[in-house]
């Protein structure tokens, strides 16, 4: 029996504004799409919080036994600045400023994005499609929207007719906005004269002569609208109707609202059962902003090379800090907060490492099975990681009582306590025991250096059979030796 069959999960659905019992469209399988980064700069710490939040969701669904198809896109057609329909493409602007090809910018910051998320111990998604790799699918989606009467072409650009759509649908269903209010509050922007209504948004934009990123289409050379890419890619890999769509709170409007409208206009029904939104991260009580200097990059946290924090902090400590707040809550990042998080993280790791010191007894005075269920109850309540962490510290308290001889457990209950802690801390929360890994690396380095010394001695004695045997055995274990004039070094593959 899979865990999901007896662990009912509730998810807060932004569409209904309520927690709903999760039921997947296909038994035992979940389709989840999360809006990925626009790769024109180093990944923002606030974005990392969003991706860590959905990594938690992904890990817990897998833990429950679901087969999860997790799709997270890369936006490598830089959508327009301020997410409007006019202005300069973010990636093209960065390329112009740095005198590089747009795809050099895309590659540079895609690599950075993946490196940072790997340091945070995020699991990679099952599919990571790019916007530029799905231009044909986007053009086909536009054709459907036009054929169904909700899109119109003007001077080589195609726009979505929001007012016409709203007659039989609800544009604003997700963000709880009223179209009449949106129309009356619309700003006068250049290029608005092409649109039938100020609220209409671009499905395809005509490329001006100087625009580098451009593709042929039935309406002339141009590039797709930002909202369109996620509609095309989510439905390609998850179907016209799927389980979960996630992203940051800032994407609820207009991006996700437009996605719902595009899907309904193209296919006739709403695409997603559960819309999930992660809240923002502030820094010292204020919005993070490069322009004001109230900003810190993930790598600056790990190296300590910043003016915000008192020292460097390990990626798992930063991850633990973020998971101490519920994903739907605003979280404030500060030196004091991450220092406190580091103390809690260290306590947790020390307790897990010391479970082997507990002596078994013939009877149990603690109800470990009930405590284990409380851990599940926390995660089943809309992935409530702070409540889970509070329960894990209750487990730490048990360990300390047991070590002090104030409580007793049978061998079976000690194993259950240890397995539950390890499972939730490492598999679900996705933390690493950084200190233990560092100690293991030091031990590995010591052993390999000892073998290198033995190999050098064998070579000096012309015992090449032993020398080759040591090299070959290490290679088989994924450890490559490199002989140079300065000596022998090694790398672990």
mmCIF file of C-alpha atoms in Angstrom, residues 214-381:
data_model
loop_
_atom_site.group_PDB
_atom_site.id
_atom_site.type_symbol
_atom_site.label_atom_id
_atom_site.label_comp_id
_atom_site.label_asym_id
_atom_site.label_seq_id
_atom_site.Cartn_x
_atom_site.Cartn_y
_atom_site.Cartn_z
ATOM 1 C CA UNK A 214 12.902 36.558 -33.668
ATOM 2 C CA UNK A 215 11.126 33.674 -35.382
ATOM 3 C CA UNK A 216 8.975 33.353 -38.528
ATOM 4 C CA UNK A 217 5.234 32.967 -37.972
ATOM 5 C CA UNK A 218 1.985 33.234 -39.970
ATOM 6 C CA UNK A 219 1.867 36.881 -38.846
ATOM 7 C CA UNK A 220 5.464 37.742 -39.784
ATOM 8 C CA UNK A 221 8.779 37.672 -37.910
ATOM 9 C CA UNK A 222 8.321 38.114 -34.182
ATOM 10 C CA UNK A 223 8.507 36.525 -30.763
ATOM 11 C CA UNK A 224 5.948 34.984 -28.374
ATOM 12 C CA UNK A 225 4.259 36.712 -25.460
ATOM 13 C CA UNK A 226 5.562 35.814 -22.004
ATOM 14 C CA UNK A 227 2.330 34.221 -20.742
ATOM 15 C CA UNK A 228 2.033 31.979 -23.787
ATOM 16 C CA UNK A 229 5.154 29.882 -23.206
ATOM 17 C CA UNK A 230 3.889 28.327 -19.959
ATOM 18 C CA UNK A 231 0.529 27.485 -21.521
ATOM 19 C CA UNK A 232 2.239 25.736 -24.449
ATOM 20 C CA UNK A 233 4.831 23.847 -22.391
ATOM 21 C CA UNK A 234 2.621 22.801 -19.473
ATOM 22 C CA UNK A 235 -0.038 21.333 -21.757
ATOM 23 C CA UNK A 236 2.525 19.663 -24.054
ATOM 24 C CA UNK A 237 4.017 17.638 -21.192
ATOM 25 C CA UNK A 238 1.097 17.371 -18.750
ATOM 26 C CA UNK A 239 -1.968 17.495 -21.013
ATOM 27 C CA UNK A 240 -4.758 20.077 -21.265
ATOM 28 C CA UNK A 241 -5.817 19.313 -17.692
ATOM 29 C CA UNK A 242 -3.331 18.605 -14.891
ATOM 30 C CA UNK A 243 -3.018 18.587 -11.110
ATOM 31 C CA UNK A 244 -0.789 21.365 -9.750
ATOM 32 C CA UNK A 245 0.553 24.642 -11.120
ATOM 33 C CA UNK A 246 2.945 26.584 -8.895
ATOM 34 C CA UNK A 247 4.940 29.777 -8.844
ATOM 35 C CA UNK A 248 5.679 32.897 -6.843
ATOM 36 C CA UNK A 249 2.882 35.088 -5.499
ATOM 37 C CA UNK A 250 3.991 37.831 -7.905
ATOM 38 C CA UNK A 251 2.989 35.613 -10.866
ATOM 39 C CA UNK A 252 -0.664 35.282 -9.849
ATOM 40 C CA UNK A 253 -1.484 38.372 -11.895
ATOM 41 C CA UNK A 254 -1.057 38.847 -14.756
ATOM 42 C CA UNK A 255 0.921 35.713 -15.666
ATOM 43 C CA UNK A 256 -1.183 32.902 -14.198
ATOM 44 C CA UNK A 257 -4.449 34.742 -14.835
ATOM 45 C CA UNK A 258 -3.480 34.986 -18.505
ATOM 46 C CA UNK A 259 -2.490 31.305 -18.571
ATOM 47 C CA UNK A 260 -5.983 30.292 -17.427
ATOM 48 C CA UNK A 261 -7.552 32.559 -20.066
ATOM 49 C CA UNK A 262 -5.304 31.199 -22.848
ATOM 50 C CA UNK A 263 -6.007 27.574 -21.905
ATOM 51 C CA UNK A 264 -9.766 28.072 -21.744
ATOM 52 C CA UNK A 265 -9.724 29.993 -25.026
ATOM 53 C CA UNK A 266 -7.670 27.254 -26.748
ATOM 54 C CA UNK A 267 -9.163 24.081 -25.213
ATOM 55 C CA UNK A 268 -12.514 25.097 -23.721
ATOM 56 C CA UNK A 269 -11.720 24.266 -20.103
ATOM 57 C CA UNK A 270 -9.602 25.385 -17.144
ATOM 58 C CA UNK A 271 -6.163 23.739 -17.150
ATOM 59 C CA UNK A 272 -5.298 23.203 -13.481
ATOM 60 C CA UNK A 273 -7.025 21.738 -10.411
ATOM 61 C CA UNK A 274 -4.751 23.241 -7.722
ATOM 62 C CA UNK A 275 -2.984 26.590 -8.076
ATOM 63 C CA UNK A 276 -0.221 27.085 -5.485
ATOM 64 C CA UNK A 277 1.686 30.309 -4.762
ATOM 65 C CA UNK A 278 4.783 30.804 -2.608
ATOM 66 C CA UNK A 279 5.105 34.100 -0.788
ATOM 67 C CA UNK A 280 7.908 36.639 -0.952
ATOM 68 C CA UNK A 281 11.195 36.945 0.918
ATOM 69 C CA UNK A 282 12.188 40.315 2.418
ATOM 70 C CA UNK A 283 15.614 41.430 3.634
ATOM 71 C CA UNK A 284 15.850 43.258 6.974
ATOM 72 C CA UNK A 285 12.145 44.079 6.807
ATOM 73 C CA UNK A 286 12.235 45.610 3.324
ATOM 74 C CA UNK A 287 11.639 44.397 -0.199
ATOM 75 C CA UNK A 288 14.786 43.052 -1.850
ATOM 76 C CA UNK A 289 16.021 45.375 -4.569
ATOM 77 C CA UNK A 290 19.265 45.668 -6.501
ATOM 78 C CA UNK A 291 18.664 49.374 -7.126
ATOM 79 C CA UNK A 292 18.470 50.254 -3.399
ATOM 80 C CA UNK A 293 21.286 47.856 -2.430
ATOM 81 C CA UNK A 294 18.924 45.903 -0.148
ATOM 82 C CA UNK A 295 19.895 42.654 -1.814
ATOM 83 C CA UNK A 296 21.964 39.515 -1.285
ATOM 84 C CA UNK A 297 22.698 36.676 -3.698
ATOM 85 C CA UNK A 298 22.729 33.002 -2.618
ATOM 86 C CA UNK A 299 26.427 32.582 -3.411
ATOM 87 C CA UNK A 300 27.226 35.608 -1.219
ATOM 88 C CA UNK A 301 25.551 33.819 1.711
ATOM 89 C CA UNK A 302 27.646 30.689 1.164
ATOM 90 C CA UNK A 303 30.972 32.564 0.823
ATOM 91 C CA UNK A 304 30.316 35.254 3.445
ATOM 92 C CA UNK A 305 31.319 37.860 0.853
ATOM 93 C CA UNK A 306 28.579 40.400 1.647
ATOM 94 C CA UNK A 307 27.798 43.375 3.873
ATOM 95 C CA UNK A 308 24.593 41.894 5.352
ATOM 96 C CA UNK A 309 25.722 38.824 7.317
ATOM 97 C CA UNK A 310 28.304 38.361 10.073
ATOM 98 C CA UNK A 311 29.802 35.247 8.456
ATOM 99 C CA UNK A 312 29.264 32.577 5.795
ATOM 100 C CA UNK A 313 26.407 30.086 6.136
ATOM 101 C CA UNK A 314 26.133 26.644 4.545
ATOM 102 C CA UNK A 315 23.456 26.103 1.857
ATOM 103 C CA UNK A 316 21.580 23.632 4.092
ATOM 104 C CA UNK A 317 21.412 26.237 6.863
ATOM 105 C CA UNK A 318 19.905 28.764 4.413
ATOM 106 C CA UNK A 319 17.466 26.087 3.206
ATOM 107 C CA UNK A 320 16.534 25.188 6.795
ATOM 108 C CA UNK A 321 15.960 28.898 7.529
ATOM 109 C CA UNK A 322 13.513 29.154 4.617
ATOM 110 C CA UNK A 323 11.640 25.985 5.593
ATOM 111 C CA UNK A 324 11.091 27.339 9.109
ATOM 112 C CA UNK A 325 8.331 29.504 7.617
ATOM 113 C CA UNK A 326 5.248 28.243 5.782
ATOM 114 C CA UNK A 327 5.581 28.671 2.025
ATOM 115 C CA UNK A 328 2.515 30.987 1.944
ATOM 116 C CA UNK A 329 3.960 33.338 4.608
ATOM 117 C CA UNK A 330 6.157 36.362 4.011
ATOM 118 C CA UNK A 331 9.627 35.535 5.378
ATOM 119 C CA UNK A 332 12.175 38.124 6.485
ATOM 120 C CA UNK A 333 15.847 37.290 5.988
ATOM 121 C CA UNK A 334 18.327 38.852 8.419
ATOM 122 C CA UNK A 335 21.612 38.062 10.144
ATOM 123 C CA UNK A 336 19.924 37.341 13.492
ATOM 124 C CA UNK A 337 17.357 35.048 11.849
ATOM 125 C CA UNK A 338 19.881 32.895 9.990
ATOM 126 C CA UNK A 339 22.197 32.741 13.039
ATOM 127 C CA UNK A 340 19.255 31.365 15.048
ATOM 128 C CA UNK A 341 18.438 28.949 12.198
ATOM 129 C CA UNK A 342 22.027 27.674 12.190
ATOM 130 C CA UNK A 343 21.796 26.848 15.909
ATOM 131 C CA UNK A 344 18.585 24.900 15.337
ATOM 132 C CA UNK A 345 20.031 23.121 12.290
ATOM 133 C CA UNK A 346 23.138 22.086 14.281
ATOM 134 C CA UNK A 347 20.995 20.764 17.138
ATOM 135 C CA UNK A 348 18.995 18.683 14.683
ATOM 136 C CA UNK A 349 22.081 17.216 13.005
ATOM 137 C CA UNK A 350 23.805 16.470 16.334
ATOM 138 C CA UNK A 351 20.710 14.632 17.585
ATOM 139 C CA UNK A 352 20.421 12.531 14.417
ATOM 140 C CA UNK A 353 24.101 11.632 14.616
ATOM 141 C CA UNK A 354 23.746 10.547 18.256
ATOM 142 C CA UNK A 355 20.828 8.087 17.888
ATOM 143 C CA UNK A 356 23.369 5.249 17.876
ATOM 144 C CA UNK A 357 24.241 6.162 21.490
ATOM 145 C CA UNK A 358 20.745 5.262 22.750
ATOM 146 C CA UNK A 359 20.505 2.009 24.713
ATOM 147 C CA UNK A 360 17.500 -0.197 24.021
ATOM 148 C CA UNK A 361 15.150 -1.289 26.799
ATOM 149 C CA UNK A 362 12.559 -4.001 27.189
ATOM 150 C CA UNK A 363 9.734 -1.417 27.288
ATOM 151 C CA UNK A 364 8.854 1.921 25.717
ATOM 152 C CA UNK A 365 7.714 4.940 27.726
ATOM 153 C CA UNK A 366 7.234 7.162 24.642
ATOM 154 C CA UNK A 367 4.642 6.747 21.853
ATOM 155 C CA UNK A 368 6.864 6.992 18.776
ATOM 156 C CA UNK A 369 4.129 5.859 16.342
ATOM 157 C CA UNK A 370 1.860 8.719 17.482
ATOM 158 C CA UNK A 371 4.732 11.216 17.134
ATOM 159 C CA UNK A 372 5.484 9.916 13.638
ATOM 160 C CA UNK A 373 1.853 10.517 12.625
ATOM 161 C CA UNK A 374 2.086 14.104 13.935
ATOM 162 C CA UNK A 375 4.972 14.632 11.507
ATOM 163 C CA UNK A 376 2.742 13.435 8.665
ATOM 164 C CA UNK A 377 -0.178 15.547 9.945
ATOM 165 C CA UNK A 378 1.996 18.659 9.636
ATOM 166 C CA UNK A 379 2.954 17.952 6.021
ATOM 167 C CA UNK A 380 -0.584 16.843 5.149
ATOM 168 C CA UNK A 381 -1.789 20.284 6.261
#
